[in-house]
Coordinates of C-alpha atoms in Angstrom, one line a residue:
X1 CA 13.4 -4.6 43.0
X2 CA 15.9 -6.7 41.3
X3 CA 16.4 -5.9 37.7
X4 CA 15.4 -8.7 35.2
X5 CA 16.4 -9.3 31.7
X6 CA 13.2 -7.7 30.4
X7 CA 14.0 -4.7 32.2
X8 CA 17.4 -4.6 31.2
X9 CA 16.3 -4.8 27.6
X10 CA 13.7 -2.0 28.0
X11 CA 16.3 0.3 29.6
X12 CA 18.6 -0.3 26.8
X13 CA 16.2 0.7 24.4
X14 CA 15.5 3.8 26.2
X15 CA 19.2 4.5 26.2
X16 CA 19.2 4.2 22.4
X17 CA 16.5 6.7 22.1
X18 CA 13.6 4.5 21.5
X19 CA 10.3 5.8 23.0
X20 CA 7.8 3.5 21.4
X21 CA 7.1 -0.1 21.0
X22 CA 4.4 -1.6 18.9
X23 CA 3.1 -5.1 19.8
X24 CA 0.7 -7.7 21.4
X25 CA 1.4 -9.4 24.5
X26 CA 1.3 -13.2 25.1
X27 CA 2.5 -15.8 27.7
X28 CA 5.7 -16.1 25.6
X29 CA 6.7 -12.5 26.4
X30 CA 5.4 -11.9 30.0
X31 CA 9.0 -11.3 31.1
X32 CA 9.5 -8.7 28.4
X33 CA 6.1 -7.0 29.1
X34 CA 7.0 -6.7 32.9
X35 CA 10.3 -5.0 31.7
X36 CA 8.2 -2.6 29.5
X37 CA 5.9 -2.0 32.4
X38 CA 8.7 -1.0 34.7
X39 CA 9.9 1.5 32.1
X40 CA 6.5 2.9 30.9
X41 CA 7.3 6.3 32.0
X42 CA 10.0 6.5 29.4
X43 CA 9.0 3.8 26.9
X44 CA 5.5 3.7 25.3
X45 CA 3.8 0.5 24.6
X46 CA 1.3 0.8 21.7
X47 CA -1.1 -2.2 22.0
X48 CA -2.2 -3.5 18.4
X49 CA -4.8 -6.0 17.5
X50 CA -2.6 -8.1 15.1
X51 CA 1.1 -8.5 15.2
X52 CA 1.4 -7.9 11.3
X53 CA 0.0 -4.5 12.1
X54 CA 2.9 -3.9 14.9
X55 CA 5.6 -4.9 12.3
X56 CA 3.8 -2.3 9.9
X57 CA 3.8 0.3 12.4
X58 CA 7.5 -0.1 13.3
X59 CA 8.2 0.1 9.7
X60 CA 6.0 3.3 9.0
X61 CA 7.4 4.8 12.2
X62 CA 11.1 4.3 10.9
X63 CA 10.3 5.5 7.3
X64 CA 8.8 8.7 8.7
X65 CA 11.3 9.6 11.5
X66 CA 14.4 8.1 10.1
X67 CA 14.9 6.5 13.7
X68 CA 14.7 2.7 14.3
X69 CA 11.2 1.2 14.8
X70 CA 10.5 -1.4 17.3
X71 CA 7.9 -4.4 17.4
X72 CA 7.3 -7.3 19.7
X73 CA 5.4 -10.5 19.5
X74 CA 5.0 -13.5 21.5
X75 CA 6.5 -16.8 20.6
X76 CA 4.9 -19.1 17.9
X77 CA 2.2 -17.8 15.9
X78 CA 2.7 -14.3 17.2
X79 CA 6.3 -14.2 15.9
X80 CA 5.2 -15.8 12.6
X81 CA 2.6 -12.9 12.0
X82 CA 5.3 -10.2 12.3
X83 CA 7.0 -11.4 9.1
X84 CA 5.1 -9.7 6.4
X85 CA 5.8 -6.4 7.9
X86 CA 9.3 -7.1 8.5
X87 CA 9.8 -8.2 5.0
X88 CA 8.4 -4.8 4.1
X89 CA 11.0 -3.1 6.2
X90 CA 13.8 -5.2 4.7
X91 CA 13.0 -4.7 1.2
X92 CA 12.5 -1.0 1.6
X93 CA 15.7 -0.5 3.4
X94 CA 14.1 0.5 6.9
X95 CA 15.7 0.0 10.1
X96 CA 13.4 -2.3 12.4
X97 CA 14.1 -4.3 15.6
X98 CA 12.0 -7.2 16.0
X99 CA 11.7 -8.8 19.5
X100 CA 10.0 -12.1 20.0
X101 CA 9.5 -14.8 22.8
X102 CA 10.6 -18.3 22.9
X103 CA 10.0 -21.3 25.1
X104 CA 12.0 -22.0 28.3
X105 CA 15.5 -23.3 27.5
X106 CA 14.7 -26.5 29.4
X107 CA 12.1 -27.5 26.9
X108 CA 13.6 -26.4 23.7
X109 CA 13.8 -29.5 21.2
X110 CA 11.0 -31.4 22.9
X111 CA 8.2 -30.3 20.5
X112 CA 6.7 -28.1 23.3
X113 CA 3.5 -26.2 22.4
X114 CA 4.1 -23.3 20.0
X115 CA 7.8 -24.2 19.8
X116 CA 8.9 -22.4 16.6
X117 CA 12.5 -21.6 16.4
X118 CA 12.2 -18.0 15.3
X119 CA 15.8 -17.4 14.9
X120 CA 15.8 -20.2 12.1
X121 CA 12.5 -18.8 10.8
X122 CA 14.0 -15.1 10.6
X123 CA 17.2 -16.2 8.9
X124 CA 16.3 -14.6 5.6
X125 CA 14.5 -11.4 6.9
X126 CA 16.9 -10.5 9.6
X127 CA 20.5 -9.3 9.1
X128 CA 21.2 -9.6 12.8
X129 CA 19.4 -12.6 14.3
X130 CA 20.0 -14.3 17.7
X131 CA 18.4 -16.2 20.5
X132 CA 19.6 -14.8 23.7
X133 CA 20.6 -17.5 26.2
X134 CA 22.5 -15.9 28.9
X135 CA 21.4 -12.8 30.9
X136 CA 24.9 -11.4 30.4
X137 CA 24.4 -11.2 26.8
X138 CA 22.4 -8.3 27.8
X139 CA 22.5 -5.4 27.0
X140 CA 25.4 -6.0 24.6
X141 CA 23.3 -7.9 22.0
X142 CA 20.7 -5.0 21.9
X143 CA 23.6 -2.6 21.0
X144 CA 24.8 -4.8 18.1
X145 CA 21.4 -5.4 16.8
X146 CA 20.5 -1.8 16.8
X147 CA 23.7 -0.9 15.2
X148 CA 23.3 -3.4 12.7
X149 CA 19.7 -2.2 11.8
X150 CA 20.8 1.2 11.4
X151 CA 23.9 0.6 9.7
X152 CA 22.4 -1.6 7.0
X153 CA 19.1 -0.2 7.1
X154 CA 17.5 -3.4 7.7
X155 CA 15.9 -5.7 10.2
X156 CA 17.4 -7.3 13.2
X157 CA 15.9 -9.7 15.6
X158 CA 16.3 -10.9 19.2
X159 CA 14.3 -13.6 20.6
X160 CA 14.2 -14.4 24.4
X161 CA 13.2 -17.6 26.0
X162 CA 10.9 -17.3 28.9
X163 CA 13.3 -18.2 31.7
X164 CA 15.9 -15.8 30.4
X165 CA 13.4 -12.9 30.4
X166 CA 12.9 -13.1 34.0
X167 CA 16.2 -14.1 35.2
X168 CA 18.2 -11.6 37.2
X169 CA 20.0 -9.2 34.8
X170 CA 23.0 -9.6 36.9
X171 CA 23.3 -13.4 36.8
X172 CA 26.5 -14.5 35.2
X173 CA 27.4 -18.1 35.1
X174 CA 30.5 -17.2 33.1
X175 CA 32.8 -14.3 33.0
X176 CA 31.8 -11.3 30.9
X177 CA 32.9 -7.8 30.1
X178 CA 30.1 -5.3 30.3
X179 CA 29.5 -3.0 27.3
X180 CA 29.6 0.6 27.5
X181 CA 26.9 3.2 27.2
X182 CA 25.4 3.5 23.6
X183 CA 25.3 7.0 21.9
X184 CA 22.8 9.4 23.1
X185 CA 22.7 12.1 20.5
X186 CA 20.0 11.8 17.7
X187 CA 22.6 12.0 15.1
X188 CA 24.7 9.1 16.3
X189 CA 21.6 6.8 15.9
X190 CA 22.3 6.4 12.3
X191 CA 25.5 6.3 10.0
X192 CA 26.8 9.8 9.1
X193 CA 26.6 10.9 5.6
X194 CA 29.2 9.7 3.2
X195 CA 31.0 12.2 0.9
X196 CA 31.9 11.3 -2.8
X197 CA 35.3 10.6 -3.9
X198 CA 37.0 13.2 -6.0
X199 CA 37.8 11.0 -8.7
X200 CA 34.2 9.4 -9.0
X201 CA 32.8 13.0 -9.0
X202 CA 35.0 13.9 -11.9
X203 CA 34.3 10.8 -13.8
X204 CA 30.3 11.6 -13.3
X205 CA 30.7 15.2 -14.4
X206 CA 32.5 14.0 -17.6
X207 CA 29.4 11.8 -18.5
X208 CA 26.9 14.1 -17.7
X209 CA 28.5 17.3 -19.4
X210 CA 28.8 15.1 -22.6
X211 CA 25.2 14.1 -22.7
X212 CA 22.7 15.9 -25.0
X213 CA 19.5 14.4 -23.6
X214 CA 20.1 13.8 -19.8
X215 CA 17.4 12.5 -17.5
X216 CA 17.4 12.2 -13.9
X217 CA 15.7 9.3 -11.9
X218 CA 15.3 9.9 -8.2
X219 CA 14.2 7.6 -5.4
X220 CA 13.6 7.8 -1.8
X221 CA 17.3 7.7 -1.0
X222 CA 17.3 11.5 -2.1
X223 CA 14.3 12.5 0.2
X224 CA 16.7 14.9 2.1
X225 CA 18.2 16.3 -1.1
X226 CA 15.4 18.2 -2.8
X227 CA 17.3 21.4 -3.3
X228 CA 20.2 19.6 -4.4
X229 CA 18.3 17.5 -6.9
X230 CA 16.6 20.7 -8.5
X231 CA 19.8 22.6 -8.7
X232 CA 21.7 19.7 -10.7
X233 CA 18.6 19.2 -12.8
X234 CA 18.3 23.0 -13.7
X235 CA 22.1 23.0 -14.7
X236 CA 21.5 19.8 -16.7
X237 CA 18.3 21.1 -18.2
X238 CA 17.2 17.6 -17.2
X239 CA 13.6 16.4 -16.6
X240 CA 13.3 14.6 -13.2
X241 CA 11.5 11.4 -13.1
X242 CA 10.5 10.0 -9.8
X243 CA 10.2 6.5 -8.5
X244 CA 6.9 5.8 -6.7
X245 CA 8.6 5.6 -3.2
X246 CA 10.4 8.6 -4.2
X247 CA 7.3 10.6 -5.0
X248 CA 8.0 13.0 -2.0
X249 CA 11.4 14.0 -3.3
X250 CA 10.4 16.9 -5.7
X251 CA 7.0 18.7 -5.7
X252 CA 4.7 17.2 -8.3
X253 CA 3.9 20.7 -9.6
X254 CA 7.4 21.6 -10.1
X255 CA 8.2 22.4 -13.7
X256 CA 11.4 20.1 -14.0
X257 CA 9.3 17.0 -13.3
X258 CA 7.7 14.7 -15.5
X259 CA 6.2 12.5 -12.8
X260 CA 6.6 8.9 -12.0
X261 CA 7.9 5.9 -13.7
X262 CA 6.6 2.3 -14.3
X263 CA 3.3 0.6 -14.5
X264 CA 2.0 3.4 -12.1
X265 CA 4.0 6.3 -13.9
X266 CA 3.3 8.6 -16.5
X267 CA 3.5 8.5 -20.2
X268 CA 6.2 11.5 -20.7
X269 CA 8.5 9.7 -18.1
X270 CA 8.3 6.5 -19.9
X271 CA 8.8 8.1 -23.4
X272 CA 11.6 10.0 -21.8
X273 CA 13.5 7.0 -20.6
X274 CA 13.1 5.6 -24.2
X275 CA 14.9 8.7 -25.5
X276 CA 17.5 9.9 -23.1
X277 CA 21.3 9.3 -24.1
X278 CA 22.4 9.9 -20.5
X279 CA 20.8 9.0 -17.2
X280 CA 21.6 10.1 -13.6
X281 CA 20.0 7.7 -11.0
X282 CA 20.0 9.3 -7.2
X283 CA 19.0 7.1 -4.2
X284 CA 17.3 4.4 -6.3
X285 CA 18.0 1.2 -7.7
X286 CA 14.7 1.1 -9.6
X287 CA 13.7 -2.6 -9.8
X288 CA 11.7 -2.6 -13.1
X289 CA 14.6 -2.7 -15.6
X290 CA 12.1 -2.7 -18.5
X291 CA 11.4 0.9 -17.8
X292 CA 14.9 1.8 -17.8
X293 CA 16.9 2.8 -21.1
X294 CA 17.5 -0.2 -23.2
X295 CA 21.2 -1.7 -23.1
X296 CA 23.6 0.5 -24.8
X297 CA 21.3 3.4 -25.3
X298 CA 22.3 5.6 -22.4
X299 CA 25.6 6.5 -20.4
X300 CA 24.4 6.0 -16.6
X301 CA 25.7 7.8 -13.5
X302 CA 24.5 6.4 -10.4
X303 CA 24.8 7.9 -6.9
X304 CA 23.8 5.8 -3.9
X305 CA 25.0 5.4 -0.2
X306 CA 24.7 1.7 -0.6
X307 CA 27.4 0.4 -3.0
X308 CA 25.6 -2.9 -3.3
X309 CA 22.7 -1.2 -5.0
X310 CA 24.8 0.3 -7.6
X311 CA 24.7 -1.4 -11.2
X312 CA 21.9 -3.8 -10.1
X313 CA 19.6 -2.9 -13.3
X314 CA 21.7 -1.3 -15.8
X315 CA 25.4 -0.9 -16.6
X316 CA 26.8 2.1 -14.7
X317 CA 29.7 3.9 -16.4
X318 CA 30.1 6.3 -13.4
X319 CA 29.5 4.9 -10.0
X320 CA 29.4 7.2 -7.0
X321 CA 29.1 5.7 -3.6
X322 CA 27.9 8.4 -1.3
X323 CA 25.2 10.3 0.4
X324 CA 22.8 11.8 -2.1
X325 CA 22.7 15.2 -0.7
X326 CA 26.4 15.7 -0.3
X327 CA 27.3 14.0 -3.7
X328 CA 24.8 16.4 -5.4
X329 CA 26.5 19.4 -3.5
X330 CA 29.9 18.2 -4.7
X331 CA 28.9 17.5 -8.1
X332 CA 27.1 20.8 -9.0
X333 CA 30.3 23.0 -9.4
X334 CA 31.6 20.4 -11.9
X335 CA 28.6 20.8 -14.2
X336 CA 28.3 22.9 -17.3
X337 CA 25.5 25.0 -17.3
X338 CA 23.4 23.9 -20.3
X339 CA 21.9 26.5 -22.8
X340 CA 20.1 24.2 -25.0
X341 CA 17.0 23.3 -23.1
X342 CA 15.0 21.9 -26.0
X343 CA 14.9 18.4 -24.7
X344 CA 13.5 19.7 -21.5
X345 CA 11.0 21.9 -23.1
X346 CA 9.6 19.3 -25.3
X347 CA 8.9 16.9 -22.3
X348 CA 7.7 19.7 -20.2
X349 CA 4.8 20.3 -22.9
X350 CA 4.2 16.4 -22.9
X351 CA 4.0 16.5 -19.1
X352 CA 1.3 19.4 -19.4
X353 CA -0.7 17.3 -21.9
X354 CA -0.5 14.4 -19.5
X355 CA -1.8 16.4 -16.4
X356 CA -4.5 17.6 -18.6
X357 CA -5.5 14.1 -19.4
X358 CA -5.3 13.1 -15.6
X359 CA -7.6 16.0 -14.7
X360 CA -10.0 15.2 -16.9
X361 CA -10.6 11.8 -15.3
X362 CA -11.4 13.7 -11.8
X363 CA -14.8 14.1 -13.3
X364 CA -17.6 14.7 -10.3
X365 CA -20.3 14.1 -12.8
X366 CA -19.6 10.3 -13.3
X367 CA -21.6 7.6 -11.5
X368 CA -20.5 5.2 -9.9
X369 CA -17.9 7.7 -8.3
X370 CA -14.6 7.7 -10.3
X371 CA -11.8 6.8 -7.9
X372 CA -9.7 9.5 -9.6
X373 CA -12.4 12.0 -8.3
X374 CA -12.1 10.5 -4.8
X375 CA -8.4 10.9 -4.4
X376 CA -8.6 14.5 -6.1
X377 CA -11.0 15.6 -3.3
X378 CA -8.5 14.4 -0.7
X379 CA -5.8 16.1 -2.5
X380 CA -7.7 19.4 -2.6
X381 CA -8.9 19.3 1.0
X382 CA -5.6 18.1 2.6
X383 CA -3.1 20.5 4.3
X384 CA 0.1 21.4 2.4
X385 CA 2.1 19.3 5.1
X386 CA -0.3 16.3 5.1
X387 CA 1.2 12.8 4.9
X388 CA -0.6 10.2 2.9
X389 CA -0.1 6.4 3.5
X390 CA -1.4 4.1 1.0
X391 CA -2.0 0.4 0.4
X392 CA -0.9 -1.8 -2.8
X393 CA -3.2 -2.2 -5.5
X394 CA -5.3 0.0 -7.7
X395 CA -5.4 2.7 -5.0
X396 CA -1.6 3.0 -5.5
X397 CA -2.1 4.2 -9.0
X398 CA -4.8 6.7 -8.2
X399 CA -2.6 8.1 -5.2
X400 CA 0.6 8.0 -7.7
X401 CA -1.4 10.1 -10.3
X402 CA -3.6 12.4 -8.4
X403 CA -1.9 13.0 -4.8
X404 CA 0.0 16.1 -5.4
X405 CA 3.3 16.6 -3.5
X406 CA 3.4 20.2 -2.7
X407 CA 4.8 22.1 0.4
X408 CA 5.8 19.7 2.9
X409 CA 3.6 16.9 2.0
X410 CA 4.9 13.3 2.4
X411 CA 3.8 9.9 0.8
X412 CA 4.5 6.4 2.1
X413 CA 3.8 2.8 0.8
X414 CA 5.2 -0.7 0.8
X415 CA 7.6 -0.1 -2.0
X416 CA 9.4 -3.1 -3.1
X417 CA 7.1 -5.9 -1.3
X418 CA 4.0 -3.9 -2.4
X419 CA 2.2 -6.0 0.3
X420 CA -1.5 -5.3 0.9
X421 CA -2.8 -3.7 4.3
X422 CA 0.3 -1.5 5.6
X423 CA -1.6 1.9 4.8
X424 CA -3.6 1.9 8.2
X425 CA -0.9 0.8 10.5
X426 CA 1.7 3.0 8.8
X427 CA -1.0 6.0 9.5
X428 CA -1.2 5.1 13.1
X429 CA 2.6 5.0 13.6
X430 CA 3.2 8.1 11.6
X431 CA 0.5 10.0 13.6
X432 CA 2.0 8.9 16.7
X433 CA 5.4 10.2 15.6
X434 CA 3.9 13.5 14.2
X435 CA 1.0 14.5 16.5
X436 CA 0.6 18.0 15.2
X437 CA 0.1 16.9 11.5
X438 CA -2.5 15.7 9.2
X439 CA -2.0 12.0 8.5
X440 CA -4.4 10.3 5.9
X441 CA -4.5 6.5 5.0
X442 CA -5.9 6.0 1.4
X443 CA -6.7 2.3 1.2
X444 CA -8.7 -0.2 -0.5
X445 CA -11.6 -2.1 0.8
X446 CA -9.4 -5.4 0.5
X447 CA -6.4 -3.9 2.4
X448 CA -8.7 -2.2 5.2
X449 CA -10.5 -5.4 5.9
X450 CA -7.4 -7.2 6.6
X451 CA -6.3 -5.1 9.6
X452 CA -9.6 -3.1 10.2
X453 CA -9.4 -3.7 14.1
X454 CA -6.5 -1.3 14.2
X455 CA -8.9 1.6 13.7
X456 CA -10.0 0.8 17.3
X457 CA -6.4 1.0 18.2
X458 CA -6.3 4.8 16.7
X459 CA -9.5 5.5 18.7
X460 CA -8.0 4.0 22.0
X461 CA -4.8 6.0 21.6
X462 CA -6.6 9.1 20.6
X463 CA -4.7 9.4 17.4
X464 CA -6.6 11.6 14.9
X465 CA -5.7 9.7 11.6
X466 CA -8.1 10.0 8.7
X467 CA -9.0 6.9 6.6
X468 CA -10.5 7.2 3.2
X469 CA -11.5 3.8 1.8
X470 CA -11.7 3.3 -2.2
X471 CA -14.3 0.6 -1.9
X472 CA -14.8 -1.2 -5.2
X473 CA -15.8 -4.3 -3.4
X474 CA -13.1 -6.3 -5.0
X475 CA -9.4 -7.1 -5.4
X476 CA -9.0 -4.6 -8.2
X477 CA -5.5 -4.9 -8.9
X478 CA -5.7 -8.8 -9.2
X479 CA -8.7 -8.3 -11.5
X480 CA -6.8 -6.3 -14.1
X481 CA -3.7 -8.5 -13.8
X482 CA -5.9 -11.5 -14.7
X483 CA -7.2 -9.5 -17.7
X484 CA -3.9 -8.2 -18.9
X485 CA -2.6 -11.8 -18.8
X486 CA -5.3 -12.8 -21.2
X487 CA -7.7 -14.5 -18.7
X488 CA -11.3 -13.6 -18.0
X489 CA -11.6 -12.5 -14.4
X490 CA -12.2 -15.1 -11.7
X491 CA -12.9 -15.0 -7.8
X492 CA -11.8 -11.3 -7.4
X493 CA -15.1 -9.5 -6.7
X494 CA -16.9 -9.9 -3.4
X495 CA -20.5 -10.7 -3.2
X496 CA -23.2 -8.1 -2.1
X497 CA -23.9 -6.7 -0.1
X498 CA -20.9 -4.0 -0.1
X499 CA -19.5 -3.3 3.3
X500 CA -20.3 -0.1 5.3
X501 CA -17.0 0.6 7.1
X502 CA -18.2 3.8 8.2
X503 CA -20.7 2.0 10.4
X504 CA -17.5 0.2 11.8
X505 CA -15.7 3.5 12.5
X506 CA -18.6 4.6 14.5
X507 CA -18.8 1.5 16.5
X508 CA -15.4 2.2 17.4
X509 CA -16.0 5.4 18.6
X510 CA -14.8 7.5 15.7
X511 CA -16.3 9.5 12.9
X512 CA -17.6 7.3 10.1
X513 CA -19.6 8.0 6.8
X514 CA -20.5 6.1 3.8
X515 CA -20.5 7.9 0.4
X516 CA -22.1 6.7 -2.8
X517 CA -22.6 9.9 -4.8
X518 CA -20.1 12.2 -6.0
X519 CA -22.0 15.3 -5.1
X520 CA -21.6 14.2 -1.3
X521 CA -17.9 13.7 -1.4
X522 CA -16.1 17.0 -1.0
X523 CA -18.2 17.9 2.2
X524 CA -17.7 14.5 3.6
X525 CA -13.8 14.7 3.1
X526 CA -13.6 18.0 4.7
X527 CA -15.8 16.8 7.6
X528 CA -13.6 14.0 8.2
X529 CA -10.4 16.1 7.9
X530 CA -11.9 18.7 10.4
X531 CA -13.0 16.0 13.1
X532 CA -10.7 16.2 16.0
X533 CA -10.3 12.5 16.4
X534 CA -10.1 9.4 14.0
X535 CA -12.3 9.6 11.2
X536 CA -13.1 7.2 8.3
X537 CA -14.8 7.9 5.0
X538 CA -15.9 4.7 3.0
X539 CA -16.7 5.5 -0.7
X540 CA -18.3 3.3 -3.2
X541 CA -16.3 3.6 -6.4
X542 CA -16.6 2.4 -9.8
X543 CA -15.4 -1.2 -9.7
X544 CA -14.6 -1.3 -13.5
X545 CA -12.2 1.6 -13.5
X546 CA -9.0 0.4 -15.2
X547 CA -5.7 1.5 -13.8
X548 CA -4.2 1.7 -17.2
X549 CA -0.6 2.1 -17.7
X550 CA 1.0 5.3 -18.6
X551 CA 1.9 4.0 -22.0
X552 CA -0.1 1.0 -23.1
X553 CA 2.0 -1.6 -24.9
X554 CA 1.0 -4.0 -27.6
X555 CA 1.0 -7.2 -25.6
X556 CA -0.9 -5.6 -22.8
X557 CA -3.7 -4.4 -25.3
X558 CA -3.6 -7.8 -27.1
X559 CA -4.2 -9.7 -23.9
X560 CA -6.9 -7.1 -22.7
X561 CA -8.6 -7.8 -26.1
X562 CA -8.4 -11.6 -25.9
X563 CA -9.7 -11.8 -22.3
X564 CA -12.8 -9.9 -23.5
X565 CA -13.4 -12.0 -26.4
X566 CA -13.3 -15.1 -24.2
X567 CA -16.2 -13.8 -22.2
X568 CA -15.2 -11.2 -19.6
X569 CA -18.3 -11.3 -17.2
X570 CA -18.4 -7.4 -16.6
X571 CA -17.6 -6.7 -20.5
X572 CA -20.1 -4.1 -21.1
X573 CA -19.6 -1.9 -17.8
X574 CA -15.9 -2.1 -18.5
X575 CA -15.9 -0.9 -22.0
X576 CA -18.2 1.9 -21.1
X577 CA -15.7 3.1 -18.5
X578 CA -12.8 2.9 -20.7
X579 CA -14.6 4.6 -23.6
X580 CA -15.9 7.2 -21.2
X581 CA -12.5 7.9 -20.0
X582 CA -11.1 8.3 -23.4
X583 CA -13.9 10.8 -24.3
X584 CA -13.0 12.8 -21.1
X585 CA -9.4 13.1 -22.2
X586 CA -10.4 14.3 -25.5
X587 CA -12.6 17.0 -24.2
X588 CA -9.9 18.4 -21.9

């Protein structure tokens, strides 16, 4: 059988170590699908129900494995649907290859049906972005696209007109030089770790050794440097603050960490940033500058493998362009062991008080069910190597504060894009990549409803994901954002009746349960986790539970009050919840 371009593409993906493609067929990619079919013994195609989910799956797969994620969509609307998931990959520095279809070259420019020029549409999202117009561009452009995505930790895109997809791969109207074979070892699929330059290390050590109140801020770029982060923090007597995406870097129960930073962070972490005189940033360019030390307050050292990320938020006195693990290993011998640990000890006490406050909110006696109690039940029952995926919204607050990183646990969400709906597709892709581990999607009713058909994908592919829905029958984060801005809520709550997503799970052939009472929750969670296949718990929670910032600012409190005075429609229920939460904190 003569090899076609679609098959040449599939074979080249296999040569690069790609074993899975997520996507949805269409007449704009029939030639590519035939290529995938011919290579199905080595390249698995995961059929989804929405192209956006395919892009999220490719992103989640890449985040969890460190390998390139691949998604495919047909021409026109299919390619457009990929974009949200691809921007998630781009903004979180995740290598993904997007493959799309295109109309035949003979009709391009004729306003043909579904003629969307995806190479123009993808100009902003894709670092490498090409429409293939000659069979002999294959497989060289695949090599370039994958290298670009891996080297830059971003999105690459190839689009194939229909006639090119099915053209003989050997067809050559011009003279071309065939590319060689790609690297085969797993280690060669990403850039090698970059050590730090000695002068940069010396300058970093000088700044850190001179500091009296040193704080560390670590992000997902330090995910493979846990031991090194802890060793440097111990030497500096430095509290460790974590970004949300970097939550898994250091265990939450470790004595050196004060938890997260930002709107979803902790009060001790925020106050620490307001007081420190020296800041060591590792593997993060934390985007929310208002939570970082004020200008002129702290001398800053920043370690990042991507030089373009250094100094983006605060002036950096000692930049170190290097791999986080290697740089910290090199830096540790240059640091003087700190004997004065009073700064660290004070914030350890503040952290203990904060944790006590958070535990008081995990109250099983509350009705409606407190969302903090829901995620605490998941936290208690989940395995020590469980992987939690999360949507954006109020659920990210509950996960950030009540999902405990311990042992080999991991945590993934849409970091910089903060889009709704990736939790379920992430879980599917990560479960596919980690068949022996417990993978849990903690999602809201809004995000789940957007891509709920993908639960059926999990059933059909026999992927035993667990889905826990924090169902407040509203777009909770938007509700509180309206109030904080000083407006009464508007158009953020769904009408009755509330959905029963447990029934949907059962209709798909999975395990499904609806929970409305706190007393039934622990057993329901344990039953779902013990189920051998896909399982879902839909829990109705208090819709008036505020995701309060770690430290409430004056302007936030002022706008909150003004919104209530202007006629907040759920004033009584919300005030009752806030007062009850404060009473619980004081009792703890």
